[in-house]
Backbone as JSON Lines, residues from 0, in Angstrom:
{"i":0,"aa":"M","n":[0.7,-1.24,0.24],"ca":[0.07,-0.02,0.1],"c":[0.82,1.21,0.06]}
{"i":1,"aa":"F","n":[0.52,2.26,-0.74],"ca":[1.24,3.65,-0.8],"c":[0.46,4.71,-1.13]}
{"i":2,"aa":"R","n":[0.76,6.0,-0.83],"ca":[0.19,6.97,-1.13],"c":[0.7,7.99,-2.35]}
{"i":3,"aa":"S","n":[0.01,8.29,-3.31],"ca":[0.55,9.1,-4.4],"c":[0.83,10.4,-3.92]}
{"i":4,"aa":"T","n":[1.66,11.33,-4.96],"ca":[1.93,12.63,-4.57],"c":[0.52,13.32,-4.67]}
{"i":5,"aa":"T","n":[-0.58,13.0,-4.95],"ca":[-1.98,13.58,-5.19],"c":[-2.68,13.06,-3.83]}
{"i":6,"aa":"D","n":[-1.98,12.5,-2.92],"ca":[-2.67,11.94,-1.5],"c":[-3.87,10.8,-1.86]}
{"i":7,"aa":"R","n":[-3.55,10.01,-2.96],"ca":[-4.44,9.02,-3.34],"c":[-3.91,7.55,-2.64]}
{"i":8,"aa":"L","n":[-4.43,6.66,-2.28],"ca":[-4.17,5.45,-1.74],"c":[-3.87,4.62,-2.98]}
{"i":9,"aa":"W","n":[-3.13,3.66,-3.06],"ca":[-2.67,2.57,-3.98],"c":[-2.42,1.34,-3.08]}
{"i":10,"aa":"A","n":[-2.99,0.26,-3.61],"ca":[-2.38,-0.82,-3.32],"c":[-2.03,-1.72,-4.43]}
{"i":11,"aa":"T","n":[-0.96,-2.56,-4.4],"ca":[-0.78,-3.62,-5.53],"c":[-0.43,-4.97,-5.02]}
{"i":12,"aa":"R","n":[-0.99,-6.06,-5.62],"ca":[-0.64,-7.4,-5.11],"c":[0.65,-7.86,-5.61]}
{"i":13,"aa":"E","n":[1.5,-8.44,-4.63],"ca":[2.58,-8.85,-4.77],"c":[2.91,-9.88,-5.76]}
{"i":14,"aa":"Q","n":[1.85,-10.93,-5.72],"ca":[1.56,-12.07,-6.62],"c":[0.72,-11.67,-7.76]}
{"i":15,"aa":"P","n":[0.9,-11.8,-9.0],"ca":[0.04,-11.47,-10.05],"c":[-0.97,-12.5,-9.79]}
{"i":16,"aa":"F","n":[-2.47,-12.22,-10.5],"ca":[-3.51,-13.0,-10.54],"c":[-3.12,-14.15,-11.65]}
{"i":17,"aa":"S","n":[-3.86,-15.09,-11.69],"ca":[-3.63,-16.28,-12.54],"c":[-4.42,-15.82,-13.99]}
{"i":18,"aa":"L","n":[-4.12,-16.12,-14.9],"ca":[-4.62,-15.67,-16.38],"c":[-6.26,-15.98,-16.33]}
{"i":19,"aa":"A","n":[-6.7,-16.96,-15.85],"ca":[-8.16,-16.86,-15.67],"c":[-8.8,-15.69,-14.94]}
{"i":20,"aa":"A","n":[-7.97,-15.45,-13.75],"ca":[-8.6,-14.19,-12.97],"c":[-8.53,-12.92,-13.73]}
{"i":21,"aa":"E","n":[-7.3,-12.92,-14.32],"ca":[-7.28,-11.35,-15.35],"c":[-8.24,-11.22,-16.45]}
{"i":22,"aa":"K","n":[-8.5,-12.64,-16.7],"ca":[-9.55,-12.77,-18.06],"c":[-10.92,-12.45,-17.34]}
{"i":23,"aa":"A","n":[-11.08,-12.59,-16.03],"ca":[-12.2,-12.49,-15.38],"c":[-12.56,-10.86,-15.13]}
{"i":24,"aa":"G","n":[-11.39,-9.95,-15.33],"ca":[-11.53,-8.66,-15.06],"c":[-10.73,-8.11,-13.48]}
{"i":25,"aa":"A","n":[-9.93,-9.13,-13.08],"ca":[-8.96,-8.85,-11.89],"c":[-8.22,-8.13,-12.08]}
{"i":26,"aa":"W","n":[-7.9,-6.89,-11.2],"ca":[-6.7,-5.9,-11.39],"c":[-5.93,-6.18,-10.25]}
{"i":27,"aa":"R","n":[-4.65,-6.05,-10.61],"ca":[-3.72,-6.58,-9.84],"c":[-3.55,-5.17,-8.79]}
{"i":28,"aa":"T","n":[-3.45,-3.72,-9.34],"ca":[-3.27,-2.56,-8.59],"c":[-4.73,-1.93,-8.54]}
{"i":29,"aa":"V","n":[-4.98,-1.24,-7.36],"ca":[-6.34,-0.35,-7.23],"c":[-6.11,0.91,-6.55]}
{"i":30,"aa":"D","n":[-6.73,1.66,-6.5],"ca":[-6.79,3.11,-5.69],"c":[-7.99,3.42,-5.43]}
{"i":31,"aa":"A","n":[-7.78,4.33,-4.46],"ca":[-9.02,4.8,-3.7],"c":[-8.7,6.28,-2.98]}
{"i":32,"aa":"D","n":[-9.87,6.77,-2.67],"ca":[-9.42,8.07,-2.04],"c":[-9.12,7.63,-0.16]}
{"i":33,"aa":"D","n":[-9.6,6.77,0.08],"ca":[-9.46,6.61,1.7],"c":[-9.46,4.9,1.91]}
{"i":34,"aa":"E","n":[-8.95,4.78,3.04],"ca":[-8.45,3.52,3.36],"c":[-9.81,2.33,3.37]}
{"i":35,"aa":"L","n":[-11.03,2.98,3.74],"ca":[-12.23,2.23,3.53],"c":[-12.3,1.78,1.97]}
{"i":36,"aa":"G","n":[-12.39,2.93,1.15],"ca":[-12.34,2.57,-0.03],"c":[-11.53,1.62,-1.06]}
{"i":37,"aa":"L","n":[-10.24,1.7,-0.41],"ca":[-9.06,0.79,-0.75],"c":[-9.4,-0.62,-0.58]}
{"i":38,"aa":"Y","n":[-9.69,-0.86,0.68],"ca":[-10.16,-2.13,1.1],"c":[-11.35,-2.82,0.18]}
{"i":39,"aa":"Q","n":[-12.45,-2.03,0.22],"ca":[-13.61,-2.29,-0.66],"c":[-13.03,-2.65,-2.41]}
{"i":40,"aa":"A","n":[-11.81,-1.9,-2.89],"ca":[-11.56,-2.07,-3.97],"c":[-10.55,-3.52,-3.98]}
{"i":41,"aa":"I","n":[-9.91,-3.44,-3.17],"ca":[-9.06,-5.13,-2.78],"c":[-9.82,-5.98,-2.72]}
{"i":42,"aa":"A","n":[-10.84,-5.9,-1.96],"ca":[-11.95,-7.02,-1.74],"c":[-12.58,-7.57,-2.94]}
{"i":43,"aa":"E","n":[-12.9,-6.32,-3.91],"ca":[-13.91,-6.63,-5.11],"c":[-12.79,-7.44,-5.98]}
{"i":44,"aa":"Q","n":[-11.61,-6.66,-6.21],"ca":[-10.62,-7.58,-6.93],"c":[-10.22,-9.09,-6.64]}
{"i":45,"aa":"E","n":[-9.89,-9.14,-5.33],"ca":[-9.81,-10.77,-4.99],"c":[-11.05,-11.6,-5.19]}
{"i":46,"aa":"S","n":[-12.25,-11.22,-5.02],"ca":[-13.84,-11.8,-5.2],"c":[-13.51,-12.36,-6.6]}
{"i":47,"aa":"I","n":[-13.33,-11.09,-7.46],"ca":[-13.5,-11.3,-8.9],"c":[-12.21,-12.45,-9.24]}
{"i":48,"aa":"A","n":[-11.18,-12.52,-8.68],"ca":[-10.08,-13.48,-8.94],"c":[-10.55,-14.86,-8.13]}
{"i":49,"aa":"D","n":[-11.32,-15.05,-7.49],"ca":[-11.41,-16.32,-6.67],"c":[-12.75,-17.03,-7.32]}
{"i":50,"aa":"L","n":[-13.96,-16.04,-7.91],"ca":[-14.8,-16.51,-8.5],"c":[-14.64,-17.2,-9.92]}
{"i":51,"aa":"A","n":[-13.3,-16.6,-10.75],"ca":[-12.89,-17.3,-11.84],"c":[-12.29,-18.59,-11.65]}
{"i":52,"aa":"V","n":[-12.29,-19.26,-10.54],"ca":[-11.71,-20.67,-10.77],"c":[-12.85,-21.47,-9.96]}
{"i":53,"aa":"L","n":[-13.95,-21.23,-9.52],"ca":[-15.05,-21.89,-9.08],"c":[-15.77,-22.35,-10.13]}
{"i":54,"aa":"P","n":[-16.26,-23.7,-10.33],"ca":[-17.68,-24.1,-11.13],"c":[-18.69,-23.1,-11.33]}
{"i":55,"aa":"H","n":[-19.22,-23.03,-12.23],"ca":[-20.4,-22.23,-12.7],"c":[-21.2,-22.35,-11.56]}
{"i":56,"aa":"E","n":[-21.95,-23.17,-11.28],"ca":[-22.99,-23.52,-10.31],"c":[-22.73,-22.97,-8.86]}
{"i":57,"aa":"V","n":[-21.3,-23.09,-8.45],"ca":[-20.9,-22.73,-7.07],"c":[-20.75,-20.91,-7.37]}
{"i":58,"aa":"V","n":[-20.54,-20.65,-8.2],"ca":[-20.48,-19.0,-8.37],"c":[-21.83,-18.42,-8.26]}
{"i":59,"aa":"E","n":[-22.65,-18.97,-8.93],"ca":[-24.14,-18.73,-9.15],"c":[-24.61,-18.88,-7.75]}
{"i":60,"aa":"A","n":[-24.44,-19.89,-6.77],"ca":[-25.17,-19.8,-5.67],"c":[-24.53,-18.85,-4.64]}
{"i":61,"aa":"I","n":[-23.2,-18.48,-4.62],"ca":[-22.55,-17.42,-3.98],"c":[-22.93,-16.31,-4.21]}
{"i":62,"aa":"E","n":[-23.38,-15.98,-5.46],"ca":[-23.71,-14.73,-5.9],"c":[-25.29,-14.85,-5.45]}
{"i":63,"aa":"R","n":[-26.04,-15.58,-5.59],"ca":[-27.51,-15.47,-4.95],"c":[-27.27,-15.08,-3.36]}
{"i":64,"aa":"Q","n":[-26.61,-15.99,-2.77],"ca":[-26.54,-15.69,-1.38],"c":[-26.07,-14.03,-1.0]}
{"i":65,"aa":"V","n":[-25.08,-13.67,-1.96],"ca":[-24.59,-12.26,-1.71],"c":[-25.89,-11.27,-2.0]}
{"i":66,"aa":"A","n":[-26.48,-11.53,-3.02],"ca":[-27.55,-10.71,-3.78],"c":[-28.69,-10.46,-2.34]}
{"i":67,"aa":"V","n":[-29.11,-11.77,-1.54],"ca":[-30.09,-11.76,-0.61],"c":[-29.57,-11.05,0.58]}
{"i":68,"aa":"L","n":[-28.11,-11.33,0.88],"ca":[-27.56,-10.51,1.91],"c":[-27.77,-9.02,1.77]}
{"i":69,"aa":"E","n":[-27.4,-8.7,0.6],"ca":[-27.11,-7.09,0.16],"c":[-28.45,-6.33,0.16]}
{"i":70,"aa":"S","n":[-29.56,-7.09,-0.26],"ca":[-30.78,-6.85,-0.47],"c":[-31.39,-6.46,1.13]}
{"i":71,"aa":"T","n":[-31.16,-7.52,1.84],"ca":[-31.65,-7.21,3.59],"c":[-31.0,-6.09,4.1]}
{"i":72,"aa":"Y","n":[-29.55,-6.07,3.86],"ca":[-28.48,-5.26,4.36],"c":[-28.14,-4.29,3.67]}
{"i":73,"aa":"P","n":[-28.92,-3.28,3.17],"ca":[-28.3,-2.37,1.64],"c":[-26.97,-1.44,1.85]}
{"i":74,"aa":"A","n":[-26.96,-1.42,3.29],"ca":[-25.92,-0.38,3.81],"c":[-24.52,-0.98,3.51]}
{"i":75,"aa":"W","n":[-24.49,-2.13,3.15],"ca":[-22.96,-3.07,3.34],"c":[-22.64,-3.57,2.02]}
{"i":76,"aa":"K","n":[-21.76,-3.71,1.4],"ca":[-21.11,-4.46,0.1],"c":[-20.75,-5.68,0.93]}
{"i":77,"aa":"I","n":[-21.15,-6.88,0.39],"ca":[-20.92,-7.95,0.89],"c":[-20.44,-8.89,0.29]}
{"i":78,"aa":"A","n":[-19.06,-9.68,0.6],"ca":[-18.47,-10.62,-0.31],"c":[-17.96,-11.78,0.52]}
{"i":79,"aa":"R","n":[-17.81,-12.79,-0.3],"ca":[-17.54,-14.36,0.11],"c":[-15.94,-13.99,0.38]}
{"i":80,"aa":"L","n":[-15.26,-14.65,1.27],"ca":[-13.89,-14.67,1.31],"c":[-13.63,-16.17,0.79]}
{"i":81,"aa":"Y","n":[-12.49,-16.32,0.42],"ca":[-11.84,-17.68,-0.18],"c":[-10.66,-17.86,0.42]}
{"i":82,"aa":"D","n":[-10.21,-19.33,0.64],"ca":[-8.76,-19.85,1.28],"c":[-7.79,-19.68,-0.01]}
{"i":83,"aa":"K","n":[-6.74,-19.88,0.29],"ca":[-5.54,-19.83,-0.89],"c":[-5.78,-20.9,-1.93]}
{"i":84,"aa":"Y","n":[-6.51,-21.77,-1.78],"ca":[-6.89,-22.76,-2.62],"c":[-8.04,-22.66,-3.64]}
{"i":85,"aa":"G","n":[-8.55,-21.37,-3.06],"ca":[-10.01,-20.76,-4.22],"c":[-11.06,-21.71,-3.57]}
{"i":86,"aa":"A","n":[-11.32,-22.43,-2.22],"ca":[-12.31,-22.7,-1.43],"c":[-13.03,-21.56,-0.79]}
{"i":87,"aa":"P","n":[-14.53,-21.71,-1.15],"ca":[-15.19,-20.57,-0.3],"c":[-14.74,-20.74,1.2]}
{"i":88,"aa":"G","n":[-14.94,-19.4,1.92],"ca":[-14.62,-19.65,3.31],"c":[-15.44,-18.74,4.08]}
{"i":89,"aa":"G","n":[-14.97,-17.55,4.74],"ca":[-15.75,-16.71,5.33],"c":[-16.6,-15.84,4.58]}
{"i":90,"aa":"W","n":[-16.86,-14.8,5.4],"ca":[-17.6,-13.61,4.81],"c":[-17.09,-12.19,5.31]}
{"i":91,"aa":"V","n":[-17.41,-11.33,4.42],"ca":[-17.05,-9.95,4.79],"c":[-18.11,-9.08,4.52]}
{"i":92,"aa":"A","n":[-18.42,-7.82,5.19],"ca":[-19.37,-6.91,4.97],"c":[-18.48,-5.29,5.44]}
{"i":93,"aa":"V","n":[-18.74,-4.7,4.03],"ca":[-18.03,-3.16,4.41],"c":[-19.28,-2.36,4.22]}
{"i":94,"aa":"R","n":[-19.18,-1.1,5.14],"ca":[-20.21,-0.26,4.74],"c":[-20.22,0.35,3.77]}
{"i":95,"aa":"H","n":[-21.06,0.92,2.81],"ca":[-20.75,1.76,1.7],"c":[-20.6,3.19,2.12]}
{"i":96,"aa":"A","n":[-21.12,3.87,2.99],"ca":[-20.64,5.25,3.67],"c":[-19.91,4.98,4.84]}
{"i":97,"aa":"P","n":[-18.94,6.08,5.0],"ca":[-17.94,5.99,6.09],"c":[-18.88,6.57,7.17]}
{"i":98,"aa":"L","n":[-18.5,6.18,8.28],"ca":[-19.2,6.55,9.76],"c":[-18.54,7.91,10.44]}
{"i":99,"aa":"D","n":[-19.26,8.65,10.86],"ca":[-18.71,9.57,11.7],"c":[-18.43,9.37,13.05]}
{"i":100,"aa":"P","n":[-17.72,10.02,13.96],"ca":[-17.35,9.5,14.92],"c":[-18.46,9.23,16.1]}
{"i":101,"aa":"A","n":[-19.65,10.03,16.05],"ca":[-20.6,9.9,16.86],"c":[-21.12,8.31,16.74]}
{"i":102,"aa":"E","n":[-21.21,7.97,15.39],"ca":[-21.7,6.79,15.1],"c":[-20.58,5.6,15.49]}
{"i":103,"aa":"M","n":[-19.5,5.92,15.3],"ca":[-18.71,4.79,15.81],"c":[-18.77,4.89,17.58]}
{"i":104,"aa":"K","n":[-18.94,5.74,18.23],"ca":[-19.01,5.95,19.72],"c":[-20.19,5.24,20.08]}
{"i":105,"aa":"A","n":[-21.2,5.27,19.01],"ca":[-22.08,4.5,19.36],"c":[-22.32,2.92,19.56]}
{"i":106,"aa":"G","n":[-21.17,2.59,18.74],"ca":[-21.09,1.27,18.6],"c":[-21.0,0.44,17.06]}
{"i":107,"aa":"L","n":[-21.28,1.37,16.0],"ca":[-21.49,0.91,14.92],"c":[-19.92,0.94,14.28]}
{"i":108,"aa":"V","n":[-19.88,-0.17,13.23],"ca":[-18.6,-0.36,12.88],"c":[-18.63,-0.49,11.51]}
{"i":109,"aa":"A","n":[-17.27,-0.08,10.73],"ca":[-17.41,0.03,9.26],"c":[-17.19,-1.24,8.41]}
{"i":110,"aa":"M","n":[-16.97,-2.32,8.99],"ca":[-16.59,-3.69,8.65],"c":[-16.83,-4.79,9.48]}
{"i":111,"aa":"V","n":[-17.51,-5.81,9.19],"ca":[-17.89,-7.13,9.78],"c":[-17.3,-8.38,8.83]}
{"i":112,"aa":"E","n":[-16.6,-9.26,9.8],"ca":[-16.19,-10.53,9.07],"c":[-16.58,-11.59,9.84]}
{"i":113,"aa":"A","n":[-16.99,-13.07,9.26],"ca":[-17.69,-13.85,10.06],"c":[-17.49,-14.97,9.07]}
{"i":114,"aa":"N","n":[-17.03,-16.14,10.14],"ca":[-16.85,-17.31,9.49],"c":[-17.98,-18.11,8.58]}
{"i":115,"aa":"D","n":[-19.17,-17.81,8.69],"ca":[-20.25,-18.18,8.07],"c":[-21.35,-17.23,7.84]}
{"i":116,"aa":"H","n":[-22.18,-17.41,6.91],"ca":[-23.4,-16.45,6.68],"c":[-24.37,-16.25,7.86]}
{"i":117,"aa":"V","n":[-24.66,-17.32,8.64],"ca":[-25.3,-17.12,9.91],"c":[-24.73,-16.21,11.03]}
{"i":118,"aa":"A","n":[-23.37,-16.59,11.17],"ca":[-22.53,-15.47,11.99],"c":[-22.52,-14.17,11.72]}
{"i":119,"aa":"L","n":[-22.52,-13.91,10.11],"ca":[-22.59,-12.49,9.35],"c":[-23.97,-11.82,9.82]}
{"i":120,"aa":"V","n":[-24.9,-12.62,9.55],"ca":[-26.21,-12.02,9.8],"c":[-26.46,-11.67,11.2]}
{"i":121,"aa":"A","n":[-25.83,-12.31,12.05],"ca":[-25.97,-11.97,13.67],"c":[-25.36,-10.77,13.83]}
{"i":122,"aa":"K","n":[-24.22,-10.61,13.27],"ca":[-23.37,-9.38,13.4],"c":[-24.0,-8.37,12.66]}
{"i":123,"aa":"L","n":[-24.66,-8.39,11.62],"ca":[-25.08,-7.38,10.65],"c":[-26.48,-6.75,11.36]}
{"i":124,"aa":"S","n":[-27.44,-8.08,11.98],"ca":[-28.54,-7.71,12.81],"c":[-28.34,-6.79,13.98]}
{"i":125,"aa":"G","n":[-27.1,-7.27,14.56],"ca":[-26.68,-6.52,15.91],"c":[-26.14,-5.09,15.92]}
{"i":126,"aa":"Q","n":[-25.84,-4.81,14.43],"ca":[-25.66,-3.36,13.99],"c":[-26.79,-2.73,13.84]}
{"i":127,"aa":"D","n":[-27.63,-3.41,13.23],"ca":[-29.28,-2.85,13.05],"c":[-29.77,-2.35,14.4]}
{"i":128,"aa":"V","n":[-29.82,-3.02,15.34],"ca":[-30.22,-2.96,16.62],"c":[-29.51,-1.57,17.52]}
{"i":129,"aa":"I","n":[-28.13,-1.68,17.19],"ca":[-27.55,-0.36,17.77],"c":[-27.93,1.04,16.68]}
{"i":130,"aa":"A","n":[-28.01,0.85,15.48],"ca":[-28.51,1.88,14.63],"c":[-29.86,2.5,15.06]}
{"i":131,"aa":"H","n":[-30.81,1.49,15.1],"ca":[-32.14,1.72,15.31],"c":[-32.46,2.31,16.75]}
{"i":132,"aa":"Q","n":[-31.76,1.83,17.97],"ca":[-31.73,2.36,19.36],"c":[-31.1,3.51,19.48]}
{"i":133,"aa":"R","n":[-30.48,3.99,18.31],"ca":[-29.81,5.46,18.57],"c":[-30.49,6.42,17.69]}
{"i":134,"aa":"G","n":[-31.59,5.69,16.95],"ca":[-32.2,6.76,15.95],"c":[-31.75,6.94,14.54]}
{"i":135,"aa":"Y","n":[-30.6,6.15,14.26],"ca":[-29.99,6.09,12.97],"c":[-31.04,5.67,12.01]}
{"i":136,"aa":"A","n":[-30.86,6.28,10.77],"ca":[-31.95,5.68,9.81],"c":[-31.18,6.03,8.33]}
{"i":137,"aa":"I","n":[-31.64,6.94,7.81],"ca":[-30.97,7.13,6.41],"c":[-29.77,8.11,6.69]}
{"i":138,"aa":"R","n":[-28.82,7.8,5.55],"ca":[-27.88,8.96,5.29],"c":[-27.94,9.27,3.88]}
{"i":139,"aa":"D","n":[-27.27,10.49,3.4],"ca":[-27.51,10.78,2.3],"c":[-25.92,11.2,1.85]}
{"i":140,"aa":"H","n":[-25.16,10.2,0.92],"ca":[-24.07,10.52,0.45],"c":[-23.94,10.41,-1.09]}
{"i":141,"aa":"G","n":[-24.67,11.25,-1.55],"ca":[-25.1,11.3,-3.01],"c":[-26.23,10.49,-3.52]}
{"i":142,"aa":"A","n":[-26.49,9.27,-2.81],"ca":[-27.69,8.79,-2.71],"c":[-28.09,8.14,-1.25]}
{"i":143,"aa":"P","n":[-29.66,8.2,-1.32],"ca":[-29.91,7.52,0.26],"c":[-29.24,6.22,0.46]}
{"i":144,"aa":"L","n":[-28.76,6.01,1.58],"ca":[-27.95,4.68,2.03],"c":[-28.78,4.68,3.32]}
{"i":145,"aa":"W","n":[-29.05,3.38,3.85],"ca":[-29.17,2.94,5.16],"c":[-27.89,2.78,5.83]}
{"i":146,"aa":"I","n":[-27.78,3.35,7.21],"ca":[-26.79,2.91,8.12],"c":[-26.79,1.59,8.27]}
{"i":147,"aa":"S","n":[-27.85,1.11,8.35],"ca":[-28.2,-0.44,8.58],"c":[-29.4,-0.9,7.83]}
{"i":148,"aa":"S","n":[-29.92,-1.83,7.9],"ca":[-31.35,-2.2,7.15],"c":[-32.43,-1.18,7.73]}
{"i":149,"aa":"P","n":[-33.36,-1.22,6.59],"ca":[-34.58,-0.49,7.0],"c":[-35.45,-0.96,8.51]}
{"i":150,"aa":"P","n":[-35.9,-0.29,9.1],"ca":[-36.55,-0.63,10.0],"c":[-37.69,-1.4,9.76]}
{"i":151,"aa":"K","n":[-38.17,-2.27,10.48],"ca":[-39.42,-3.57,10.1],"c":[-40.49,-2.54,10.42]}
{"i":152,"aa":"S","n":[-41.65,-2.55,9.5],"ca":[-42.91,-1.58,9.85],"c":[-43.73,-2.35,10.76]}
């Protein structure tokens, strides 16, 4: 990881991606305005690379799981993690919008990791409880985003 002369953050992978991963669109070097954005960019490229080596049916099943989780928790970018052999592993969720100090003090976090989707849902639900107890609902960062999932009617 390094910072450019224009104060932009960059990261590059030590090992190149496989040819299949590159053909799938994985980029070895990414950049962003801040650390959270850089972590999201890295996670996206690693996910692209990992999905390039899995059987099509497994990729589709994972994409369906991610879509359901992201529709339930729209404030989060959710990705499946993979081990060094390309086997599906844990999960990670990163908020789309950065948190301000008051939100962090209230117990909200920018990133959640879990070994399985059940544990991920439990952690994201816990974030919902904190957000709703504190009265947080919608934040506007260009487009409305929930700090957590919308409250149940």
